[in-house]
Coordinates of N, CA and C and ligand atoms in Angstrom, one line a residue:
X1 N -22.5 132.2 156.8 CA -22.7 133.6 156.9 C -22.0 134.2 158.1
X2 N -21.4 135.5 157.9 CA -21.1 136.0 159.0 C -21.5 136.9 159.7
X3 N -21.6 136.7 161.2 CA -22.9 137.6 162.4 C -21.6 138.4 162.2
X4 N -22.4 139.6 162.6 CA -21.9 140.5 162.9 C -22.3 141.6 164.2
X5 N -21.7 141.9 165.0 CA -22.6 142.0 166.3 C -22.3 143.9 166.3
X6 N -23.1 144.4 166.8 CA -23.0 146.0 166.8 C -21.9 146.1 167.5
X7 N -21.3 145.8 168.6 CA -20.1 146.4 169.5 C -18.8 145.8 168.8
X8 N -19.0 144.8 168.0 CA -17.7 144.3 167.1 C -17.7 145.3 166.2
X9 N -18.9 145.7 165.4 CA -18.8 146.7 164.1 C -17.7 148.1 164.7
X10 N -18.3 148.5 166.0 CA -18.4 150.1 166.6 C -16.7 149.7 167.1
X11 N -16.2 148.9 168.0 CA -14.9 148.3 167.7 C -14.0 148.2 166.2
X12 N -14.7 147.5 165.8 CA -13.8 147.5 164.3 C -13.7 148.9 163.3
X13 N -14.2 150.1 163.6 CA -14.1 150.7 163.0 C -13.6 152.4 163.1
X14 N -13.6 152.1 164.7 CA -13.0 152.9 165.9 C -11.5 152.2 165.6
X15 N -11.2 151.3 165.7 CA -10.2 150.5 165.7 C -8.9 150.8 164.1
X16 N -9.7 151.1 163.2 CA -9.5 151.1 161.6 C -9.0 153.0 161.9
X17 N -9.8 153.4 162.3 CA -9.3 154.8 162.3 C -8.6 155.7 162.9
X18 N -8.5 154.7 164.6 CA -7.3 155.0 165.0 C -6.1 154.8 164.4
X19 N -6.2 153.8 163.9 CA -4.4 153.0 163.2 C -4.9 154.1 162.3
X20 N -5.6 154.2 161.3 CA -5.1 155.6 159.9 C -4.5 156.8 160.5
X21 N -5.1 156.8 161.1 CA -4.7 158.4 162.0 C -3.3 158.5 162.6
X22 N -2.7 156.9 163.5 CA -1.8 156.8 163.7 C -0.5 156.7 162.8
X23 N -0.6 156.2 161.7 CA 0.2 155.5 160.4 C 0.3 157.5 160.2
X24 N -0.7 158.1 159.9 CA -0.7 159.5 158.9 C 0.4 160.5 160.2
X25 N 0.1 160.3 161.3 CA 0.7 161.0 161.9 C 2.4 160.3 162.5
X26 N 2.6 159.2 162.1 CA 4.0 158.5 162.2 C 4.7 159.0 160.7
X27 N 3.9 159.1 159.6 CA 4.3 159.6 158.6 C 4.3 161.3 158.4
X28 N 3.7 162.0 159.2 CA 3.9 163.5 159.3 C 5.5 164.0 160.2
X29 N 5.4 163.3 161.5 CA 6.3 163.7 162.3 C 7.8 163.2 161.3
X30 N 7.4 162.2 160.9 CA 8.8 161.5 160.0 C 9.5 162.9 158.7
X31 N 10.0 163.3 159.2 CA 10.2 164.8 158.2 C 11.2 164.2 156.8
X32 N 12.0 163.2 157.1 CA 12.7 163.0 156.0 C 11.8 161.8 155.1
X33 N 10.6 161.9 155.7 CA 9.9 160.6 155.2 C 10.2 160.4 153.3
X34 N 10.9 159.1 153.3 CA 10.4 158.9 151.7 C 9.1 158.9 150.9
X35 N 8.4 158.2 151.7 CA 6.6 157.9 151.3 C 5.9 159.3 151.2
X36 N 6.4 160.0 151.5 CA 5.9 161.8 151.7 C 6.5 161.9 150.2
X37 N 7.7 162.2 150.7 CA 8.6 162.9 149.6 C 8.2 162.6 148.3
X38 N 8.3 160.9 148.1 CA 8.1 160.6 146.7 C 7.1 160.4 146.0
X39 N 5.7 160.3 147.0 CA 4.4 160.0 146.4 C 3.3 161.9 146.8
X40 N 3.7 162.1 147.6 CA 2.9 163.8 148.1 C 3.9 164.8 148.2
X41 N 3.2 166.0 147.1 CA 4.2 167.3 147.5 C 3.0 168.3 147.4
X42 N 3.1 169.3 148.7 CA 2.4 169.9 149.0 C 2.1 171.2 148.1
X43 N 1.3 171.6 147.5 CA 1.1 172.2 146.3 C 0.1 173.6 146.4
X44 N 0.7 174.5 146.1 CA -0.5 176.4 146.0 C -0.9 176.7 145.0
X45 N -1.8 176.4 145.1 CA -2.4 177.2 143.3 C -2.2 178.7 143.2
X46 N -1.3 179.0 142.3 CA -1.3 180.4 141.8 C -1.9 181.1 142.1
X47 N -3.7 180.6 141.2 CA -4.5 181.5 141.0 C -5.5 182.0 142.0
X48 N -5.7 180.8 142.7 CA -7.1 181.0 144.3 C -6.1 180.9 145.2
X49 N -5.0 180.6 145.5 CA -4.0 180.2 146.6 C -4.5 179.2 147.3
X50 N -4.9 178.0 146.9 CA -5.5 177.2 147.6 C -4.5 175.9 147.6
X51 N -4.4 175.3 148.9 CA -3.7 174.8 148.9 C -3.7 172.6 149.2
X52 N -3.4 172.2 148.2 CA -4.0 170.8 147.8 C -2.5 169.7 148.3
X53 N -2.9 168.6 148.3 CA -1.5 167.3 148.1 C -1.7 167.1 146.9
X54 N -0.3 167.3 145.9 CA -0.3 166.9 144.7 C 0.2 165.7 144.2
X55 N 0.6 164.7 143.1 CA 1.1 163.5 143.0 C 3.0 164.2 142.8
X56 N 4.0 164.2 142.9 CA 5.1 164.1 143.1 C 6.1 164.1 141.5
X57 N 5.1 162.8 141.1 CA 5.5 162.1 139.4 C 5.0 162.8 138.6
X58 N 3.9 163.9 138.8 CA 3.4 164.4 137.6 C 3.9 165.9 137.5
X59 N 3.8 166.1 136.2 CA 4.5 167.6 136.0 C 3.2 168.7 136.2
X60 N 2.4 168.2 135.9 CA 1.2 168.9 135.6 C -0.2 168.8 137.4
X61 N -1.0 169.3 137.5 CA -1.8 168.5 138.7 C -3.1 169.8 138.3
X62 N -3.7 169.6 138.9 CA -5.5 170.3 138.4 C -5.8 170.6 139.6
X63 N -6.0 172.1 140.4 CA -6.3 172.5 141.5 C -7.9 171.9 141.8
X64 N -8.0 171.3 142.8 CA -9.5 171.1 142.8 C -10.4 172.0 143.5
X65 N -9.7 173.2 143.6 CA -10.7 174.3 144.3 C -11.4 175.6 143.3
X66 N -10.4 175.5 141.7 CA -10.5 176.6 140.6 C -10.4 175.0 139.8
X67 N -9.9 174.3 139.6 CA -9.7 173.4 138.6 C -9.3 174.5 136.9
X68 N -8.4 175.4 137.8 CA -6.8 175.1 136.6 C -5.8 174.6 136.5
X69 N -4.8 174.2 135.7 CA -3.9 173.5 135.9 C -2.5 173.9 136.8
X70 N -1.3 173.2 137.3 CA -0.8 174.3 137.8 C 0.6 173.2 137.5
X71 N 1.5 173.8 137.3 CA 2.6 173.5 137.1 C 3.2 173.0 138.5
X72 N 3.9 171.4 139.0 CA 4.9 170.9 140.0 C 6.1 171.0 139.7
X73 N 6.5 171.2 138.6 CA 8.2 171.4 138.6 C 8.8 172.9 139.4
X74 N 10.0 172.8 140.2 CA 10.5 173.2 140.0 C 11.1 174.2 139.0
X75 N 10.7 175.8 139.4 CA 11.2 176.8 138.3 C 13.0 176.4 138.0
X76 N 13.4 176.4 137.0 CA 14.7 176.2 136.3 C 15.3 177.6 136.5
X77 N 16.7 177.6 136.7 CA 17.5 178.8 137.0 C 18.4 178.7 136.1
Ligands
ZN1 ZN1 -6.9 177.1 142.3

């Protein structure tokens, strides 16, 4: 079995959230980032103006603040 000691936990988890925080903000400052671009596009709901991270791949995405639907393409010209 494995001990687990309170200052290891309070470490390990201090530890976990610095690196997320650090990775999210090496990926924010990164402007041309692929990982952004191709997996997150920043998204306004029409209708409440509320503004979500949407998936990139899908045409369609579900505001989760009104939960209508809202179109990610690109209007066509
Ligand atoms: Zn909405």
């Amino acid at each position: 079995m494995i001990t687990l000691s309170f200052s290891f936990a309070i470490s390990f988890f201090l530890s976990l959230w610095i690196s997320i925080v650090f990775v999210m903000w090496i990926l924010y400052n990164d402007h041309d980032s692929y990982v952004l671009k191709e997996l997150l596009k920043v998204v306004q709901c029409p209708y409440c103006t509320h503004v979500f991270w949407g998936m990139a791949d899908k045409e369609l995405s579900s505001c989760p603040h009104c939960k209508s639907y809202v179109n990610l393409e690109e209007p066509k010209r």
